[in-house]
GROMACS .gro file of C-alpha atoms in nm:
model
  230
    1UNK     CA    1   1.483  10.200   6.103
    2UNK     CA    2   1.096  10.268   6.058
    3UNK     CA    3   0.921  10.307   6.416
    4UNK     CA    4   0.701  10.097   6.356
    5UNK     CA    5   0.945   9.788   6.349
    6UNK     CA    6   0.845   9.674   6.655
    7UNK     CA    7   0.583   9.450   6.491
    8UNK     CA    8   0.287   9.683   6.555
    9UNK     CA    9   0.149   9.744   6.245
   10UNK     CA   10   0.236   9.375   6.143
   11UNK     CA   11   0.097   9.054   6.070
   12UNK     CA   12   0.276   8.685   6.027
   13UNK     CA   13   0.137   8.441   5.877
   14UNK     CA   14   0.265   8.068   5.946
   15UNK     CA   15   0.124   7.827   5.728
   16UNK     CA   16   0.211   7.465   5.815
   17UNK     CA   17   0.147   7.123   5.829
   18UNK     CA   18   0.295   6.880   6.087
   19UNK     CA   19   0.509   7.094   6.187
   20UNK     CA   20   0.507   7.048   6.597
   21UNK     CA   21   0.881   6.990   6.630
   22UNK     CA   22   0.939   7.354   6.498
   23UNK     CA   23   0.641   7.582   6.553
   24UNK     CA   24   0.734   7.717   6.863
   25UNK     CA   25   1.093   7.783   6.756
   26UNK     CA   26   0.968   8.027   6.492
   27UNK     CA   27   0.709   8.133   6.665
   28UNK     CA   28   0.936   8.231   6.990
   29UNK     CA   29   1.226   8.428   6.676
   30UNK     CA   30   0.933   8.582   6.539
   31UNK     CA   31   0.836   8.739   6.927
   32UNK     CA   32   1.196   8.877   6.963
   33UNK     CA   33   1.214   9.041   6.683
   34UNK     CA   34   0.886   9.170   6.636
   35UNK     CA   35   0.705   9.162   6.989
   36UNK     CA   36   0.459   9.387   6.929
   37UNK     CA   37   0.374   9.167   6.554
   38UNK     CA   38   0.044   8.990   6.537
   39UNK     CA   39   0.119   8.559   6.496
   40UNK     CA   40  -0.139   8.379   6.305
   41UNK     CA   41  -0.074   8.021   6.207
   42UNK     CA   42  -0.272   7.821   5.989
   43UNK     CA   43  -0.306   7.440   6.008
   44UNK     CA   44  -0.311   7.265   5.655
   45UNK     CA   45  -0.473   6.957   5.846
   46UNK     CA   46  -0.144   6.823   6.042
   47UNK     CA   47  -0.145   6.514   6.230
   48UNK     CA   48   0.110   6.624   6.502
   49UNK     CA   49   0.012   6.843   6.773
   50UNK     CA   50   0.166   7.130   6.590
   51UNK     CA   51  -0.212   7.337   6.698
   52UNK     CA   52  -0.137   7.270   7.024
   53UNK     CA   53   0.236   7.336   7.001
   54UNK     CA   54   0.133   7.726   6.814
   55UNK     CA   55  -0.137   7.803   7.034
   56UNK     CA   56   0.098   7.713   7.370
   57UNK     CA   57   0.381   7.919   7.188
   58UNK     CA   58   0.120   8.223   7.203
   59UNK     CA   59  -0.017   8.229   6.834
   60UNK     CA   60  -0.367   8.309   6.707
   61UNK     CA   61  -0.470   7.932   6.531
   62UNK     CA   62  -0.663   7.902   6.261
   63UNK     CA   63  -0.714   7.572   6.067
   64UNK     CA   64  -0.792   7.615   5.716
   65UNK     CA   65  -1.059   7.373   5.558
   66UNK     CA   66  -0.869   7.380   5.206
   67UNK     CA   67  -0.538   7.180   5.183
   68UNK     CA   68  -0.279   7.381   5.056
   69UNK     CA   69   0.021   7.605   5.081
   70UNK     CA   70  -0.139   7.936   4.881
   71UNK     CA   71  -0.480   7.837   5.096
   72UNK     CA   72  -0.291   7.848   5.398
   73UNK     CA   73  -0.142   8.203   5.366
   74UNK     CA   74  -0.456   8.350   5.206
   75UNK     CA   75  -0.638   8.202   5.528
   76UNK     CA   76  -0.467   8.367   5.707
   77UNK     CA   77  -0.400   8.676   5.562
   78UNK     CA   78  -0.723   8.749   5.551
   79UNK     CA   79  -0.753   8.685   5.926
   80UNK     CA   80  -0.505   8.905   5.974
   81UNK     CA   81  -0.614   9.292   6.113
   82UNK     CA   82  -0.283   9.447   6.024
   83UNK     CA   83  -0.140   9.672   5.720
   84UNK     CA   84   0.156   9.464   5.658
   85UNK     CA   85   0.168   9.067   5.633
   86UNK     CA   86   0.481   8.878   5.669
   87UNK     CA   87   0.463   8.506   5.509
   88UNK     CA   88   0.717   8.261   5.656
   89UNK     CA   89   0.719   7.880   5.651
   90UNK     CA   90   0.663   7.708   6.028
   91UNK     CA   91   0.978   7.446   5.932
   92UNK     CA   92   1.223   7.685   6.120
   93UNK     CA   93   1.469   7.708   5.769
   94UNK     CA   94   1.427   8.056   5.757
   95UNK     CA   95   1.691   8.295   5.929
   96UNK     CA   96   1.480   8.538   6.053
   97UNK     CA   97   1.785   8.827   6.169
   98UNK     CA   98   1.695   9.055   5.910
   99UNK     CA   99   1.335   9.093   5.934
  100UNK     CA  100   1.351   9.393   6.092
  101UNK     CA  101   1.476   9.525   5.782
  102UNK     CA  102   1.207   9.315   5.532
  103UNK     CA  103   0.948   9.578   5.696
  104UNK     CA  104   1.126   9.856   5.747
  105UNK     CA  105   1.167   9.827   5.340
  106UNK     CA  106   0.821   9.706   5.289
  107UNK     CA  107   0.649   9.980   5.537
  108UNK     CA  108   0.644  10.234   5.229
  109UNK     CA  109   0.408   9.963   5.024
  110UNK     CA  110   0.660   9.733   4.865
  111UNK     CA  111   0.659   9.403   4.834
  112UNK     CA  112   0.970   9.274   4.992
  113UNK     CA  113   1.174   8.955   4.937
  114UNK     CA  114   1.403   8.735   5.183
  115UNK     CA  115   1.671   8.616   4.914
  116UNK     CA  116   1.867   8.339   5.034
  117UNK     CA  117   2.091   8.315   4.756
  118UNK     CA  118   2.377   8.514   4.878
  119UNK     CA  119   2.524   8.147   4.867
  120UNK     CA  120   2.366   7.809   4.771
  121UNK     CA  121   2.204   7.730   5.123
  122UNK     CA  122   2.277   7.497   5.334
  123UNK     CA  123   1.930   7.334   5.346
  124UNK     CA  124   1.844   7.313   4.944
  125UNK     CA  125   2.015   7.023   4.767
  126UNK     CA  126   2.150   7.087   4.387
  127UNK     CA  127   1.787   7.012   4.209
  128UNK     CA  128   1.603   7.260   4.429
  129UNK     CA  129   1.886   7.539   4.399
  130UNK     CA  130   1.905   7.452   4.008
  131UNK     CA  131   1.535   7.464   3.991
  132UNK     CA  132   1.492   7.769   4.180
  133UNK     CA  133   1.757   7.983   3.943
  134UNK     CA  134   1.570   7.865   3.649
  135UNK     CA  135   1.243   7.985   3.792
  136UNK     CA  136   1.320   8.324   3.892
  137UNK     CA  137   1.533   8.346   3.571
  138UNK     CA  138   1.213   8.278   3.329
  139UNK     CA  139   0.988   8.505   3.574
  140UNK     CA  140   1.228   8.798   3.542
  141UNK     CA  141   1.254   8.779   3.122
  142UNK     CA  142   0.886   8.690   3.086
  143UNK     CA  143   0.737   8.940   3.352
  144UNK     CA  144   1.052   9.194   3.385
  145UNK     CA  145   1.061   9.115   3.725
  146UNK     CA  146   1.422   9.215   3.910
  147UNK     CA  147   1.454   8.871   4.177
  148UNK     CA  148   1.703   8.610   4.289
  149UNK     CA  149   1.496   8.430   4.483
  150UNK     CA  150   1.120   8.441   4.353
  151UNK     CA  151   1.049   8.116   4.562
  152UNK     CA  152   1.162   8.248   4.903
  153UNK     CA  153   0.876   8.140   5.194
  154UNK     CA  154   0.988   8.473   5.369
  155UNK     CA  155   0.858   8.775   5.205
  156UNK     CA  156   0.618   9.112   5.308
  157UNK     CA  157   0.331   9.250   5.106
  158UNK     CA  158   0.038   9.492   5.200
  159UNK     CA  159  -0.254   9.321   5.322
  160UNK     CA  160  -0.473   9.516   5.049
  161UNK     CA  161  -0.304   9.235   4.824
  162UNK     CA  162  -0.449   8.977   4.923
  163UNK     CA  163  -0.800   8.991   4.769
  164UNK     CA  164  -0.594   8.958   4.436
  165UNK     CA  165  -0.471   8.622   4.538
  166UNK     CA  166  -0.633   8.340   4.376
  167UNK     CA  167  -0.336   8.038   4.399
  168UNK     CA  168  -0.415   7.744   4.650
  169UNK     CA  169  -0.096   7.550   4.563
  170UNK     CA  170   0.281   7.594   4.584
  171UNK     CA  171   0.242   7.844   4.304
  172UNK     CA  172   0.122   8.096   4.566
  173UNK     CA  173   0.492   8.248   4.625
  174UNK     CA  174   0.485   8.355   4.221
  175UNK     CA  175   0.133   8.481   4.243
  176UNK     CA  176   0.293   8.713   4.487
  177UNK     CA  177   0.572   8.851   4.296
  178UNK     CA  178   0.286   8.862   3.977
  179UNK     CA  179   0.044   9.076   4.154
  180UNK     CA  180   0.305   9.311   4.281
  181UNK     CA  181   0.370   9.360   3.930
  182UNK     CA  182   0.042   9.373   3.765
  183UNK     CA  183  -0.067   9.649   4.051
  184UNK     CA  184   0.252   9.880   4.029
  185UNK     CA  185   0.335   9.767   4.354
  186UNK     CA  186   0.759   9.802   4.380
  187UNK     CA  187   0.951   9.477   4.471
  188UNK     CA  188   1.266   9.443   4.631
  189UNK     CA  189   1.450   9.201   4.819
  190UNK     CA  190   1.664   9.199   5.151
  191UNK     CA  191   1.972   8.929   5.205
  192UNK     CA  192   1.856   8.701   5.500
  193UNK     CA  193   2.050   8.457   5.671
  194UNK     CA  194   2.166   8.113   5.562
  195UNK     CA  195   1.855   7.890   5.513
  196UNK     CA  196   1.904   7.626   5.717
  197UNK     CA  197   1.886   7.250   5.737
  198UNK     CA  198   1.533   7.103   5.807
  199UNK     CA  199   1.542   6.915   6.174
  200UNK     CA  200   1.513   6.563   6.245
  201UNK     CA  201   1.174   6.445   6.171
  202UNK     CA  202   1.043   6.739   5.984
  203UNK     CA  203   0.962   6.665   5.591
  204UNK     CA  204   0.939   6.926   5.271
  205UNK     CA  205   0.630   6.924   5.147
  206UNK     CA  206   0.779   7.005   4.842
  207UNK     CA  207   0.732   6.785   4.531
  208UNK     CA  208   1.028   6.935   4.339
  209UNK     CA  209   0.926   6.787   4.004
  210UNK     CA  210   0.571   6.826   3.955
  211UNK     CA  211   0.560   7.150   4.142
  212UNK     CA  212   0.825   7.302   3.943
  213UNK     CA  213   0.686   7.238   3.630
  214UNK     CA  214   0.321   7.377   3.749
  215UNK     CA  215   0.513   7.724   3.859
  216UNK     CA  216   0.664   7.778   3.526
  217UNK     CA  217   0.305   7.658   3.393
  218UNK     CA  218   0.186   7.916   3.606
  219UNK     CA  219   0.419   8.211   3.535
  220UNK     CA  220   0.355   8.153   3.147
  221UNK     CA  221  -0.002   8.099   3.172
  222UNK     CA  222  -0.064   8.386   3.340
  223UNK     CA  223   0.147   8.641   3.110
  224UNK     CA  224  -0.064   8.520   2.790
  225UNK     CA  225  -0.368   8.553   3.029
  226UNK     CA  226  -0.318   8.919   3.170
  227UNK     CA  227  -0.107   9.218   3.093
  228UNK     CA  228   0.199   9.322   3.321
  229UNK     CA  229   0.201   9.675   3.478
  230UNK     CA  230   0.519   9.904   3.331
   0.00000   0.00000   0.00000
């Protein structure tokens, strides 16, 4: 295991949006695996108290002026003052056991992804795990791109990435995976922990449908638009 494991040459970025009921969960898993990490969460404009709930939980806050989930994470990224940035949704689905091993992996300049699909999970019903498959299936064969779970909200990237980030919108966790590839940059994923069941009270923000269909959009678009790396 890399020394630097205990979180200090790492950022996370939260983005979320009312997400009070679970903020400080994540927040507090993050801290015990990763105490030395750096904890930025961005606020997509919540009407909770999910600022005051981060802050309390001992996270840097930032609220980003552009709604979003790809605005969120580039927000903060680009807050963030370490070399390696760790995305993870503030809904508390995320099993967050192995992500010692997500940096140890993605301390040698990978870009590292949490796959979940070890086993349909728990908390993603038949059209989202459907959905998902067919995704990562056309990104692999269009992009040659090696990934289960291309639309994981847990992965690790270098933070010198992040200028090449240009998607506001639920295609962000593609854009990721795209870059990687267009800069040479090796991916590789890590088996996480069952993805769990969202808590009482706490909504996707998800539009299954729609945003589906502007991913694949996306992924197509972008591999008439620019050439992949080898």
């Amino acid at each position: 295991m890399c020394a630097e494991c205990d979180g200090r040459h790492v950022s996370v970025v939260i983005p979320t949006l009312d997400e009070a009921l679970t903020i400080s969960s994540v927040i507090r898993d993050v801290r015990s695996i990763l105490p030395r990490a750096e904890i930025i969460v961005v606020d997509g404009g919540s009407t909770d108290n999910t600022y005051e709930e981060a802050l309390n939980a001992g996270a840097k806050v930032y609220i980003s002026g552009e709604k979003g989930y790809g605005k969120a994470i580039i927000h903060g990224a680009t807050h963030a003052t370490r070399d390696i940035v760790v995305m993870v949704d503030g809904d508390n689905t995320y099993d967050l056991s192995t992500l010692k091993q997500l940096v140890a992996r993605a301390s040698a300049g990978s870009v590292v992804v949490g796959c979940r699909f070890h086993s349909k999970p728990q908390g993603m019903d038949l059209i989202g795990f459907v959905g998902n498959w067919l995704i990562s299936r056309i990104l692999n064969i269009v992009w040659g791109i090696r990934v289960v779970d291309s639309q994981s909200g847990l992965k690790v990237f270098p933070r010198e990435l992040v200028t090449a980030f240009r998607q506001g919108d639920m295609t962000f966790s593609s854009e990721v995976l795209l870059r990687a590839k267009q800069f040479g940059i090796p991916i590789s994923e890590v088996r996480i922990g069952d993805y769990r069941r969202r808590v009482k009270g706490s909504k996707s923000k998800l539009r299954k449908l729609p945003d589906g269909f502007a991913i694949l959009r996306f992924i197509l678009k972008e591999r008439l638009t620019k050439p992949r790396s080898a």
